[in-house]
Short mmCIF file of C-alpha atoms in Angstrom, two decimals:
data_model
loop_
_atom_site.label_atom_id
_atom_site.label_comp_id
_atom_site.label_asym_id
_atom_site.label_seq_id
_atom_site.Cartn_x
_atom_site.Cartn_y
_atom_site.Cartn_z
CA MET T 1 -155.74 -79.44 -172.59
CA ALA T 2 -156.07 -77.11 -175.58
CA ARG T 3 -159.03 -75.39 -177.18
CA THR T 4 -158.61 -74.81 -180.89
CA ARG T 5 -160.42 -72.63 -183.37
CA LYS T 6 -158.48 -74.19 -186.22
CA THR T 7 -160.58 -74.99 -189.28
CA ILE T 8 -159.98 -78.64 -190.10
CA PHE T 9 -160.70 -78.84 -193.81
CA PRO T 10 -158.28 -79.72 -196.62
CA SER T 11 -156.75 -77.03 -198.78
CA ALA T 12 -158.28 -76.29 -202.18
CA GLY T 13 -157.75 -79.15 -204.61
CA GLU T 14 -157.09 -81.70 -201.86
CA ASP T 15 -159.45 -84.18 -200.19
CA VAL T 16 -157.35 -85.38 -197.23
CA TYR T 17 -156.45 -83.28 -194.23
CA PRO T 18 -152.84 -83.84 -193.10
CA LEU T 19 -152.04 -85.63 -189.86
CA LEU T 20 -151.85 -83.36 -186.80
CA THR T 21 -150.82 -86.09 -184.37
CA ASP T 22 -151.23 -89.84 -184.03
CA ARG T 23 -151.02 -89.77 -180.24
CA ARG T 24 -153.61 -91.81 -178.38
CA ASN T 25 -153.94 -89.52 -175.38
CA VAL T 26 -155.92 -86.91 -177.31
CA VAL T 27 -159.57 -86.29 -176.42
CA VAL T 28 -161.80 -84.33 -178.79
CA ILE T 29 -164.93 -82.83 -177.19
CA ALA T 30 -167.67 -81.55 -179.50
CA ASP T 31 -170.51 -79.40 -178.22
CA GLU T 32 -173.82 -79.43 -180.14
CA ALA T 33 -172.60 -82.73 -181.53
CA HIS T 34 -175.74 -83.30 -183.60
CA ARG T 35 -174.79 -80.53 -186.02
CA SER T 36 -171.68 -80.81 -188.18
CA GLN T 37 -170.05 -84.05 -187.02
CA TYR T 38 -170.88 -86.17 -190.08
CA GLY T 39 -169.54 -87.00 -193.51
CA PHE T 40 -167.50 -90.21 -193.45
CA LYS T 41 -168.71 -91.18 -196.89
CA ALA T 42 -167.71 -89.48 -200.14
CA ARG T 43 -170.12 -87.24 -202.01
CA LEU T 44 -169.87 -86.17 -205.61
CA ASP T 45 -170.29 -82.47 -206.38
CA ARG T 46 -172.30 -82.68 -209.59
CA GLN T 47 -171.31 -79.18 -210.67
CA THR T 48 -167.54 -79.52 -210.28
CA GLY T 49 -167.12 -83.27 -210.45
CA GLU T 50 -165.05 -83.17 -207.27
CA ILE T 51 -165.36 -85.63 -204.38
CA ASP T 52 -166.23 -84.12 -200.99
CA TYR T 53 -166.15 -85.51 -197.48
CA GLY T 54 -167.61 -84.08 -194.30
CA PHE T 55 -166.05 -82.73 -191.15
CA ALA T 56 -166.06 -86.11 -189.37
CA LYS T 57 -163.65 -87.70 -191.85
CA HIS T 58 -161.29 -84.73 -191.93
CA LEU T 59 -161.15 -84.57 -188.14
CA ARG T 60 -160.28 -88.27 -187.90
CA ASP T 61 -157.69 -87.96 -190.66
CA ALA T 62 -156.05 -85.25 -188.58
CA LEU T 63 -156.40 -87.13 -185.26
CA PRO T 64 -156.75 -90.83 -186.14
CA ASN T 65 -156.23 -92.21 -182.62
CA ALA T 66 -158.12 -89.61 -180.61
CA ALA T 67 -161.11 -90.35 -178.41
CA PHE T 68 -164.25 -88.42 -179.43
CA ILE T 69 -166.91 -87.26 -176.98
CA GLY T 70 -170.05 -85.40 -178.04
CA PHE T 71 -172.50 -83.29 -176.05
CA THR T 72 -176.00 -82.76 -177.43
CA GLY T 73 -179.55 -82.38 -176.27
CA THR T 74 -180.97 -83.58 -179.59
CA PRO T 75 -179.04 -86.59 -180.96
CA ILE T 76 -180.01 -87.46 -184.54
CA ASP T 77 -180.88 -91.02 -185.50
CA GLY T 78 -181.16 -91.03 -189.29
CA ASP T 79 -179.93 -93.22 -192.11
CA ASP T 80 -177.33 -90.71 -193.35
CA VAL T 81 -176.66 -88.78 -190.13
CA ASN T 82 -176.55 -90.64 -186.86
CA THR T 83 -174.98 -89.04 -183.80
CA ARG T 84 -174.50 -92.31 -181.91
CA ALA T 85 -172.89 -93.94 -184.95
CA VAL T 86 -170.28 -91.16 -184.94
CA PHE T 87 -169.60 -90.90 -181.20
CA GLY T 88 -170.62 -94.33 -179.93
CA ASP T 89 -173.17 -95.20 -177.28
CA TYR T 90 -174.20 -92.84 -174.49
CA ILE T 91 -171.64 -92.36 -171.72
CA ASP T 92 -174.03 -90.47 -169.49
CA ILE T 93 -177.57 -89.22 -169.92
CA TYR T 94 -177.73 -86.28 -167.57
CA ASP T 95 -181.33 -85.42 -168.28
CA ILE T 96 -183.97 -86.78 -170.58
CA TYR T 97 -187.18 -84.84 -170.50
CA ASP T 98 -189.07 -85.76 -173.62
CA ILE T 99 -192.31 -84.49 -175.09
CA SER T 100 -194.57 -87.14 -173.59
CA ARG T 101 -193.14 -86.68 -170.09
CA ALA T 102 -193.51 -82.90 -170.31
CA VAL T 103 -197.15 -83.36 -171.28
CA GLU T 104 -197.73 -85.82 -168.42
CA ASP T 105 -196.25 -83.33 -165.97
CA GLY T 106 -198.44 -80.53 -167.27
CA ALA T 107 -195.38 -78.50 -168.35
CA THR T 108 -196.57 -78.44 -171.97
CA VAL T 109 -199.64 -79.39 -173.98
CA PRO T 110 -199.64 -82.15 -176.63
CA ILE T 111 -198.82 -81.26 -180.24
CA TYR T 112 -201.05 -82.59 -182.99
CA TYR T 113 -200.19 -82.87 -186.66
CA GLU T 114 -202.31 -82.23 -189.74
CA SER T 115 -201.18 -82.75 -193.33
CA ARG T 116 -202.54 -80.23 -195.85
CA LEU T 117 -200.03 -80.59 -198.66
CA ALA T 118 -200.07 -77.88 -201.31
CA ARG T 119 -199.04 -79.64 -204.50
CA ILE T 120 -196.33 -78.11 -206.64
CA GLU T 121 -197.60 -77.77 -210.21
CA LEU T 122 -195.03 -79.29 -212.58
CA PRO T 123 -194.90 -81.15 -215.88
CA GLU T 124 -195.09 -84.88 -215.21
CA ASP T 125 -191.50 -85.51 -216.34
CA GLU T 126 -190.23 -82.92 -213.83
CA LYS T 127 -192.02 -84.28 -210.77
CA PRO T 128 -189.61 -87.14 -209.95
CA ARG T 129 -186.63 -84.78 -210.09
CA ILE T 130 -188.20 -82.17 -207.82
CA ASP T 131 -189.53 -84.79 -205.40
CA THR T 132 -185.94 -86.00 -205.11
CA GLU T 133 -184.64 -82.44 -204.70
CA ILE T 134 -187.03 -81.73 -201.81
CA ALA T 135 -186.36 -85.08 -200.12
CA GLU T 136 -182.59 -84.65 -200.41
CA LEU T 137 -182.73 -81.03 -199.32
CA THR T 138 -184.75 -81.87 -196.21
CA ALA T 139 -182.46 -84.78 -195.36
CA GLU T 140 -179.29 -82.74 -195.86
CA LEU T 141 -180.13 -79.66 -193.84
CA ILE T 142 -177.39 -80.40 -191.33
CA GLU T 143 -175.11 -77.53 -190.43
CA ASP T 144 -172.13 -78.88 -192.35
CA GLU T 145 -169.25 -76.45 -192.50
CA ALA T 146 -167.76 -77.68 -195.77
CA GLN T 147 -167.84 -74.79 -198.22
CA SER T 148 -168.49 -76.85 -201.35
CA GLU T 149 -171.29 -78.70 -199.57
CA GLN T 150 -172.83 -75.41 -198.50
CA GLU T 151 -172.73 -74.12 -202.06
CA ARG T 152 -174.39 -77.28 -203.34
CA LEU T 153 -177.19 -76.92 -200.79
CA LYS T 154 -177.67 -73.27 -201.71
CA ARG T 155 -178.16 -74.21 -205.36
CA LYS T 156 -180.62 -76.94 -204.44
CA TRP T 157 -182.43 -74.60 -202.03
CA SER T 158 -182.81 -72.01 -204.80
CA THR T 159 -184.36 -74.56 -207.14
CA VAL T 160 -186.91 -75.72 -204.59
CA GLU T 161 -187.60 -72.16 -203.36
CA ALA T 162 -188.63 -71.06 -206.84
CA LEU T 163 -191.18 -73.89 -207.04
CA VAL T 164 -192.50 -73.59 -203.49
CA GLY T 165 -192.85 -69.83 -203.94
CA ALA T 166 -194.65 -69.98 -207.28
CA GLU T 167 -197.61 -67.58 -207.38
CA LYS T 168 -200.19 -70.24 -208.21
CA ARG T 169 -199.07 -72.45 -205.34
CA LEU T 170 -198.93 -69.61 -202.80
CA ASN T 171 -202.47 -68.59 -203.76
CA LEU T 172 -203.61 -72.13 -202.99
CA VAL T 173 -201.80 -72.09 -199.64
CA ALA T 174 -203.25 -68.67 -198.78
CA ALA T 175 -206.83 -69.72 -199.57
CA ASP T 176 -206.52 -72.90 -197.54
CA LEU T 177 -204.77 -71.18 -194.65
CA VAL T 178 -207.40 -68.43 -194.34
CA GLN T 179 -210.21 -70.96 -194.18
CA HIS T 180 -208.35 -73.22 -191.79
CA PHE T 181 -207.31 -70.45 -189.40
CA GLU T 182 -210.77 -68.86 -189.30
CA ASP T 183 -212.30 -72.24 -188.47
CA ARG T 184 -209.60 -72.80 -185.87
CA VAL T 185 -210.06 -69.52 -183.98
CA ALA T 186 -213.82 -69.88 -184.15
CA ALA T 187 -213.41 -72.96 -181.97
CA LEU T 188 -210.38 -71.87 -179.94
CA ASP T 189 -209.28 -68.27 -179.54
CA GLY T 190 -205.52 -67.85 -180.01
CA LYS T 191 -202.69 -67.06 -182.39
CA ALA T 192 -200.64 -68.73 -185.11
CA MET T 193 -197.23 -68.62 -186.77
CA ILE T 194 -196.58 -69.24 -190.48
CA VAL T 195 -193.09 -70.52 -191.39
CA CYS T 196 -191.93 -69.85 -194.95
CA MET T 197 -188.89 -70.92 -196.92
CA SER T 198 -187.48 -67.48 -197.78
CA ARG T 199 -188.00 -63.78 -197.13
CA ARG T 200 -189.32 -63.43 -200.68
CA ILE T 201 -191.98 -66.05 -199.99
CA CYS T 202 -192.84 -64.42 -196.64
CA VAL T 203 -193.67 -61.16 -198.42
CA ALA T 204 -195.45 -62.90 -201.32
CA LEU T 205 -197.62 -64.95 -198.97
CA TYR T 206 -198.47 -61.83 -196.97
CA GLN T 207 -199.73 -60.18 -200.19
CA ALA T 208 -201.76 -63.29 -201.09
CA LEU T 209 -203.36 -63.37 -197.64
CA ILE T 210 -204.33 -59.69 -197.49
CA ALA T 211 -205.76 -59.97 -201.01
CA LEU T 212 -208.23 -62.41 -199.48
CA ARG T 213 -208.62 -60.58 -196.16
CA PRO T 214 -207.80 -56.87 -196.65
CA ASP T 215 -208.87 -56.04 -193.09
CA TRP T 216 -205.94 -58.09 -191.74
CA HIS T 217 -203.54 -55.41 -193.04
CA ALA T 218 -202.51 -52.17 -191.37
CA ASP T 219 -199.69 -49.78 -192.25
CA ASP T 220 -199.19 -49.05 -188.55
CA ASP T 221 -197.06 -51.67 -186.75
CA ALA T 222 -199.24 -51.17 -183.67
CA ALA T 223 -202.35 -52.29 -185.58
CA GLY T 224 -203.37 -55.07 -187.93
CA ARG T 225 -204.06 -58.78 -187.57
CA LEU T 226 -201.21 -60.10 -189.79
CA LYS T 227 -197.50 -59.17 -189.80
CA VAL T 228 -194.22 -60.37 -191.32
CA VAL T 229 -191.25 -60.58 -188.94
CA MET T 230 -187.87 -60.61 -190.70
CA THR T 231 -184.58 -58.78 -190.95
CA GLY T 232 -183.19 -57.01 -193.99
CA SER T 233 -181.47 -53.89 -195.29
CA ALA T 234 -182.03 -50.88 -197.51
CA ALA T 235 -180.63 -52.94 -200.40
CA ASP T 236 -183.64 -55.27 -200.32
CA PRO T 237 -186.53 -54.68 -202.77
CA LEU T 238 -188.71 -51.66 -202.09
CA HIS T 239 -191.88 -53.67 -201.44
CA TRP T 240 -190.05 -55.63 -198.71
CA GLN T 241 -189.17 -52.53 -196.73
CA PRO T 242 -192.46 -52.20 -194.75
CA HIS T 243 -191.80 -55.70 -193.33
CA ILE T 244 -188.18 -55.09 -192.30
CA GLY T 245 -188.03 -52.05 -190.04
CA SER T 246 -185.80 -51.85 -186.98
CA LYS T 247 -185.21 -53.85 -183.83
CA GLY T 248 -187.74 -51.56 -182.18
CA ARG T 249 -190.36 -52.74 -184.70
CA ARG T 250 -189.58 -56.39 -184.00
CA ASP T 251 -189.74 -55.80 -180.25
CA LEU T 252 -193.13 -54.14 -180.66
CA LEU T 253 -194.44 -57.06 -182.73
CA ALA T 254 -193.08 -59.54 -180.18
CA LYS T 255 -194.92 -57.73 -177.40
CA ARG T 256 -198.13 -57.73 -179.44
CA ALA T 257 -197.80 -61.42 -180.33
CA LYS T 258 -197.35 -62.35 -176.67
CA ASP T 259 -200.38 -60.34 -175.56
CA PRO T 260 -203.47 -62.58 -175.83
CA LYS T 261 -205.71 -59.50 -175.96
CA ASP T 262 -203.86 -57.83 -178.85
CA PRO T 263 -205.53 -58.19 -182.26
CA LEU T 264 -202.28 -59.42 -183.87
CA GLN T 265 -203.08 -63.10 -184.47
CA LEU T 266 -200.87 -64.23 -187.34
CA VAL T 267 -197.13 -63.74 -187.86
CA ILE T 268 -195.13 -64.86 -190.90
CA VAL T 269 -191.47 -65.76 -190.31
CA ARG T 270 -188.57 -67.44 -192.04
CA ASP T 271 -186.12 -68.04 -189.17
CA MET T 272 -186.95 -65.47 -186.52
CA TRP T 273 -188.89 -66.57 -183.44
CA LEU T 274 -188.43 -70.28 -184.24
CA THR T 275 -186.32 -70.68 -181.10
CA GLY T 276 -186.55 -68.98 -177.74
CA PHE T 277 -189.81 -67.14 -178.45
CA ASP T 278 -192.69 -67.89 -176.11
CA ALA T 279 -196.24 -66.73 -176.78
CA PRO T 280 -198.44 -69.14 -174.80
CA ALA T 281 -201.61 -68.09 -176.64
CA MET T 282 -200.07 -69.35 -179.92
CA HIS T 283 -201.74 -72.67 -180.70
CA THR T 284 -201.09 -73.27 -184.43
CA MET T 285 -198.00 -73.40 -186.63
CA TYR T 286 -198.35 -73.51 -190.43
CA VAL T 287 -195.16 -74.99 -191.92
CA ASP T 288 -194.22 -74.38 -195.56
CA LYS T 289 -190.46 -74.74 -195.25
CA PRO T 290 -188.24 -77.84 -195.43
CA MET T 291 -186.67 -78.34 -192.01
CA HIS T 292 -184.64 -81.09 -190.41
CA GLY T 293 -184.52 -82.90 -187.07
CA HIS T 294 -183.64 -80.66 -184.17
CA ALA T 295 -184.66 -77.52 -186.08
CA VAL T 296 -188.17 -78.88 -186.45
CA MET T 297 -188.36 -79.94 -182.83
CA GLN T 298 -187.29 -76.50 -181.64
CA ALA T 299 -189.71 -74.76 -184.00
CA ILE T 300 -192.85 -76.70 -183.16
CA ALA T 301 -192.29 -76.07 -179.46
CA ARG T 302 -193.65 -72.56 -180.16
CA VAL T 303 -197.17 -74.02 -179.93
CA ASN T 304 -196.89 -76.39 -176.97
CA ARG T 305 -196.96 -73.82 -174.17
CA VAL T 306 -199.64 -74.13 -171.51
CA PHE T 307 -202.27 -71.38 -171.70
CA ARG T 308 -205.69 -71.23 -170.02
CA ASP T 309 -207.91 -73.96 -171.50
CA LYS T 310 -205.70 -74.57 -174.57
CA PRO T 311 -205.93 -78.37 -175.05
CA ALA T 312 -203.09 -78.82 -177.56
CA GLY T 313 -200.90 -77.20 -180.17
CA LEU T 314 -201.33 -77.96 -183.87
CA VAL T 315 -198.72 -78.24 -186.63
CA VAL T 316 -200.23 -77.83 -190.10
CA ASP T 317 -197.93 -79.20 -192.79
CA TYR T 318 -197.98 -77.79 -196.33
CA ILE T 319 -194.66 -79.28 -197.49
CA ALA T 320 -194.39 -82.85 -196.11
CA ILE T 321 -192.32 -82.62 -192.93
CA ALA T 322 -194.22 -85.59 -191.44
CA GLN T 323 -191.29 -87.97 -191.80
CA ILE T 324 -189.14 -85.59 -189.75
CA ILE T 325 -191.43 -85.08 -186.79
CA ASP T 326 -192.97 -88.53 -186.99
CA ARG T 327 -191.31 -90.12 -183.99
CA ALA T 328 -192.04 -87.33 -181.52
CA VAL T 329 -195.12 -85.48 -182.65
CA VAL T 330 -197.36 -86.91 -185.36
CA SER T 331 -200.81 -86.85 -183.84
CA THR T 332 -199.02 -86.72 -180.45
CA GLU T 333 -198.61 -90.10 -178.77
CA ILE T 334 -200.13 -92.92 -180.82
CA VAL T 335 -202.16 -94.14 -177.87
CA ASP T 336 -203.65 -90.65 -177.49
CA ILE T 337 -204.93 -90.58 -181.06
CA LEU T 338 -206.44 -94.04 -180.71
CA THR T 339 -208.06 -93.14 -177.41
CA ALA T 340 -209.49 -89.98 -178.99
CA ALA T 341 -210.93 -92.14 -181.74
CA GLY T 342 -212.47 -94.56 -179.27
CA LEU T 343 -210.03 -97.47 -179.59
CA THR T 344 -208.81 -99.19 -176.46
CA THR T 345 -206.80 -102.08 -177.92
CA PRO T 346 -203.50 -102.07 -176.05
CA ASP T 347 -201.65 -104.53 -178.30
CA ILE T 348 -200.72 -102.06 -181.05
CA ALA T 349 -196.97 -102.71 -181.24
CA ILE T 350 -197.30 -106.07 -182.98
CA LEU T 351 -199.98 -104.89 -185.44
CA SER T 352 -202.26 -107.69 -184.31
CA GLU T 353 -205.21 -108.80 -186.41
CA GLU T 354 -207.58 -107.63 -183.66
CA PHE T 355 -206.05 -104.16 -183.76
CA LEU T 356 -206.23 -103.98 -187.58
CA ALA T 357 -209.86 -105.05 -187.44
CA GLU T 358 -210.63 -102.21 -185.01
CA LEU T 359 -208.94 -99.73 -187.33
CA THR T 360 -211.23 -100.67 -190.20
CA GLN T 361 -214.26 -100.01 -187.98
CA MET T 362 -213.18 -96.52 -186.93
CA LYS T 363 -215.57 -93.81 -188.08
CA LYS T 364 -212.80 -91.23 -188.34
CA LYS T 365 -210.85 -92.79 -191.20
CA ASN T 366 -208.30 -89.98 -191.25
CA LEU T 367 -207.36 -90.77 -187.64
CA ALA T 368 -207.15 -94.46 -188.45
CA LEU T 369 -204.88 -93.69 -191.39
CA GLU T 370 -202.59 -91.41 -189.36
CA ALA T 371 -202.36 -93.96 -186.54
CA LEU T 372 -201.53 -96.83 -188.88
CA ARG T 373 -199.00 -94.78 -190.86
CA LYS T 374 -197.22 -93.88 -187.64
CA LEU T 375 -197.12 -97.49 -186.48
CA LEU T 376 -195.87 -98.72 -189.85
CA ASN T 377 -193.12 -96.11 -189.88
CA ASP T 378 -192.02 -97.27 -186.45
CA ALA T 379 -192.19 -100.94 -187.41
CA ILE T 380 -190.19 -100.39 -190.60
CA ARG T 381 -187.67 -98.18 -188.84
CA SER T 382 -187.08 -100.80 -186.17
CA ARG T 383 -186.25 -103.32 -188.91
CA SER T 384 -183.65 -100.96 -190.42
CA ARG T 385 -181.23 -102.08 -187.71
CA SER T 386 -181.61 -105.73 -188.64
CA ASN T 387 -182.62 -106.16 -192.31
CA VAL T 388 -181.80 -103.43 -194.82
CA VAL T 389 -183.35 -105.15 -197.85
CA GLU T 390 -186.65 -105.76 -196.11
CA THR T 391 -186.65 -102.19 -194.77
CA ARG T 392 -186.10 -100.76 -198.23
CA ARG T 393 -188.87 -102.89 -199.72
CA PHE T 394 -191.43 -101.98 -197.07
CA SER T 395 -190.42 -98.30 -197.07
CA GLU T 396 -190.94 -98.07 -200.81
CA ARG T 397 -194.40 -99.63 -200.52
CA LEU T 398 -195.42 -97.22 -197.77
CA GLU T 399 -194.04 -94.16 -199.58
CA GLU T 400 -195.69 -95.10 -202.87
CA ALA T 401 -199.06 -95.59 -201.17
CA ILE T 402 -198.87 -92.27 -199.31
CA ALA T 403 -197.76 -90.48 -202.50
CA ARG T 404 -200.78 -91.80 -204.42
CA TYR T 405 -203.05 -90.73 -201.57
CA HIS T 406 -201.60 -87.21 -201.57
CA THR T 407 -202.25 -86.89 -205.31
CA ASN T 408 -205.85 -88.08 -204.79
CA ALA T 409 -205.20 -91.20 -206.86
CA ILE T 410 -206.77 -93.32 -204.09
CA SER T 411 -209.29 -92.58 -201.36
CA THR T 412 -208.78 -92.68 -197.60
CA VAL T 413 -210.61 -96.02 -197.41
CA GLU T 414 -208.47 -97.49 -200.21
CA ILE T 415 -205.14 -96.43 -198.74
CA LEU T 416 -206.23 -97.70 -195.34
CA GLN T 417 -206.78 -101.15 -196.88
CA GLU T 418 -203.38 -100.98 -198.60
CA LEU T 419 -201.63 -100.12 -195.37
CA ILE T 420 -203.45 -102.88 -193.51
CA GLY T 421 -202.13 -105.31 -196.12
CA LEU T 422 -198.64 -103.91 -195.61
CA ALA T 423 -199.02 -104.29 -191.84
CA ARG T 424 -199.90 -107.96 -192.27
CA ASP T 425 -196.87 -108.54 -194.50
CA ILE T 426 -194.56 -106.88 -191.95
CA ARG T 427 -196.02 -109.02 -189.19
CA GLU T 428 -195.57 -112.22 -191.21
CA THR T 429 -191.89 -111.50 -191.88
CA ARG T 430 -191.20 -112.02 -188.19
CA GLN T 431 -191.97 -115.72 -188.63
CA ARG T 432 -189.81 -116.15 -191.77
CA GLY T 433 -186.75 -117.36 -189.91
CA GLU T 434 -188.55 -120.26 -188.28
CA ALA T 435 -190.09 -121.33 -191.57
CA GLU T 436 -186.75 -121.20 -193.40
CA GLY T 437 -184.70 -122.67 -190.55
CA LEU T 438 -182.56 -119.54 -190.29
CA SER T 439 -181.83 -117.02 -187.56
CA ALA T 440 -182.92 -113.40 -188.00
CA ASP T 441 -179.35 -112.37 -188.92
CA GLU T 442 -179.05 -115.21 -191.43
CA ILE T 443 -182.34 -114.17 -193.01
CA ALA T 444 -180.96 -110.64 -193.40
CA PHE T 445 -177.93 -111.88 -195.35
CA TYR T 446 -180.09 -114.30 -197.32
CA ASP T 447 -182.22 -111.34 -198.43
CA ALA T 448 -179.09 -109.43 -199.44
CA LEU T 449 -178.07 -112.35 -201.67
CA ALA T 450 -181.57 -113.03 -203.03
CA GLU T 451 -182.48 -109.41 -203.77
CA ASN T 452 -181.83 -110.17 -207.42
CA GLN T 453 -184.33 -112.87 -208.42
CA SER T 454 -181.94 -114.37 -210.95
CA ALA T 455 -179.58 -115.36 -208.13
CA ILE T 456 -182.30 -117.63 -206.71
CA GLU T 457 -183.01 -119.07 -210.15
CA VAL T 458 -179.34 -119.83 -210.80
CA MET T 459 -178.29 -121.12 -207.37
CA GLY T 460 -181.43 -122.28 -205.64
CA ASN T 461 -182.79 -121.49 -202.21
CA ASP T 462 -180.70 -123.98 -200.20
CA ALA T 463 -177.37 -122.78 -201.61
CA LEU T 464 -178.15 -119.19 -200.70
CA LYS T 465 -178.95 -120.28 -197.15
CA VAL T 466 -175.52 -121.89 -196.85
CA ILE T 467 -173.80 -118.75 -198.16
CA ALA T 468 -175.84 -116.56 -195.78
CA HIS T 469 -174.72 -118.65 -192.81
CA GLU T 470 -171.05 -118.47 -193.80
CA LEU T 471 -171.25 -114.71 -194.44
CA LEU T 472 -172.73 -114.17 -190.99
CA THR T 473 -170.06 -116.28 -189.31
CA GLY T 474 -167.17 -114.73 -191.24
CA LEU T 475 -168.25 -111.11 -190.95
CA ARG T 476 -169.26 -111.32 -187.33
CA GLY T 477 -165.86 -112.74 -186.45
CA SER T 478 -164.01 -110.02 -188.35
CA ILE T 479 -165.92 -106.90 -187.27
CA THR T 480 -164.01 -104.17 -185.44
CA VAL T 481 -165.60 -101.21 -183.65
CA ASP T 482 -164.92 -98.59 -186.34
CA TRP T 483 -164.63 -100.80 -189.41
CA SER T 484 -167.35 -98.98 -191.37
CA HIS T 485 -165.44 -95.67 -191.10
CA ARG T 486 -162.00 -96.97 -192.11
CA GLU T 487 -161.49 -97.77 -195.77
CA SER T 488 -158.76 -100.33 -195.05
CA ALA T 489 -161.15 -102.28 -192.80
CA ARG T 490 -163.96 -102.05 -195.36
CA ALA T 491 -161.57 -103.31 -198.04
CA ARG T 492 -160.80 -106.40 -195.92
CA MET T 493 -164.52 -107.02 -195.52
CA ARG T 494 -165.09 -106.72 -199.27
CA VAL T 495 -162.35 -109.28 -199.91
CA LEU T 496 -163.91 -111.65 -197.36
CA VAL T 497 -167.38 -111.36 -198.93
CA LYS T 498 -166.08 -111.82 -202.49
CA ARG T 499 -164.08 -114.89 -201.42
CA ILE T 500 -167.18 -116.53 -199.94
CA LEU T 501 -169.33 -115.68 -202.97
CA ARG T 502 -166.74 -117.11 -205.39
CA LYS T 503 -166.36 -120.21 -203.22
CA TYR T 504 -170.01 -121.13 -203.75
CA GLY T 505 -170.26 -119.99 -207.37
CA TYR T 506 -172.45 -116.93 -206.87
CA PRO T 507 -173.12 -115.42 -210.35
CA PRO T 508 -170.16 -113.12 -211.18
CA ASP T 509 -172.35 -110.52 -212.90
CA LEU T 510 -174.37 -110.09 -209.68
CA GLN T 511 -171.44 -110.08 -207.27
CA ASP T 512 -170.71 -106.33 -207.14
CA ALA T 513 -174.27 -105.43 -206.19
CA ALA T 514 -174.44 -108.30 -203.70
CA VAL T 515 -171.18 -107.24 -202.03
CA GLN T 516 -172.47 -103.69 -201.52
CA THR T 517 -175.76 -104.94 -200.04
CA VAL T 518 -174.03 -107.49 -197.81
CA LEU T 519 -171.69 -104.81 -196.44
CA ALA T 520 -174.62 -102.47 -195.82
CA GLN T 521 -176.32 -105.30 -193.96
CA ALA T 522 -173.21 -105.97 -191.90
CA GLU T 523 -172.99 -102.28 -191.04
CA ALA T 524 -176.59 -102.31 -189.81
CA LEU T 525 -176.01 -105.37 -187.64
CA SER T 526 -172.54 -104.51 -186.35
CA ALA T 527 -173.82 -102.32 -183.51
CA GLN T 528 -175.76 -105.29 -182.13
CA TRP T 529 -172.76 -107.59 -182.56
CA ALA T 530 -170.50 -105.19 -180.67
CA ALA T 531 -172.98 -104.78 -177.79
#
């Protein structure tokens, strides 16, 4: 057994790491396996034009026949990064103690979610680009060790940071935050943490807040209601220096924050105190920083500690992290939010007509909207493992509706009706197979072929059904465990798909797109086939 600190990345100008050994009796063990163990697919560096891969590919190039075992407490299950897709199914689950169980046991309090998006003011033609930048940045915040990838993320981070930290936007956040926090502590005494994207924004937001509430400021670290907690050096700007100080200053502020009787109620941080810091009286976290997966889950745990009569923690979102914390936190457990709103319908999973009818009658429309959005996300996500085309179509509808709601283009009542319509469409798709005489897997491949309407017009519905059946049979019989990660295996699959499409006269000008979609569909279904 050997433990190596060797950096497994290709030399400059190369994209393949050389073979270390092709022995089969090599076992690779990765701790914190949710972090950097991704990157099978190529990425284009738009600045240099070079193709990059992640650590996972380089490690398997070096050790192609090794067995890989990962240890993690927070496996990631995303479209682009999926811990189980890299390491395979669980060998042993030594302890699962999730949020809902901790709440049931009284070890923590529930965490509620509230969206209070602060819009970024941009020219209309710039909004799509920046929306994409933020979405990609949030999705890509995995601790990848590839240098070129890190540099690309730094550039993207800088672009988004400049917009998020714009003076006009921070003034809006500050005004909303002051009002929200004062209302919050009027009902429930306690403390809050504000998470910002950069040290610059931490200081700028502090200035915006004390401009509104001068009495929150104090030059003395032992006094004052609001403080910034961050590290720095003498080389940082002069106006940052009062917020940097020494370790002794940070220790003093930590002691004050943990003391429920101390007047310090609000702390602004970038990274500090987001893990391992416990102040039970802290009941609210204001998030204005893109974060990903496990980082979010660790951060929001700052507000779920049990304290006196504290009923729950609250995460207030200014930058749209809902999609990240959706599965574990949004409005805590979905049954809890419905119970709080007075609904008792148990049959929520299938989005029954009775349940949808109850939603429309709820007085608290915002709770109805949050509940339905959560259920739709879950329903769509569950379909991602069986039908990629359908998932994409429903996801786009949901995202477009939520985006229009966030820009005040439609009211709460209007978006609720839109989402109810979407729920009905999702429910009806479950009966499509029976109506078409196809299995669920055949329907998935049919959708991949029929995504382009002209294919239906040229070939007809029945012909596409025949092709879908043959694709399913051929691909299912040819799948190997790691086919999606080995280019030679993918090439064989592409040849198989093209052969079947040509056999039945599928339009040549549509074949390339259809092949890509069919392979994506096969990749989604292959885990079920291998089980």
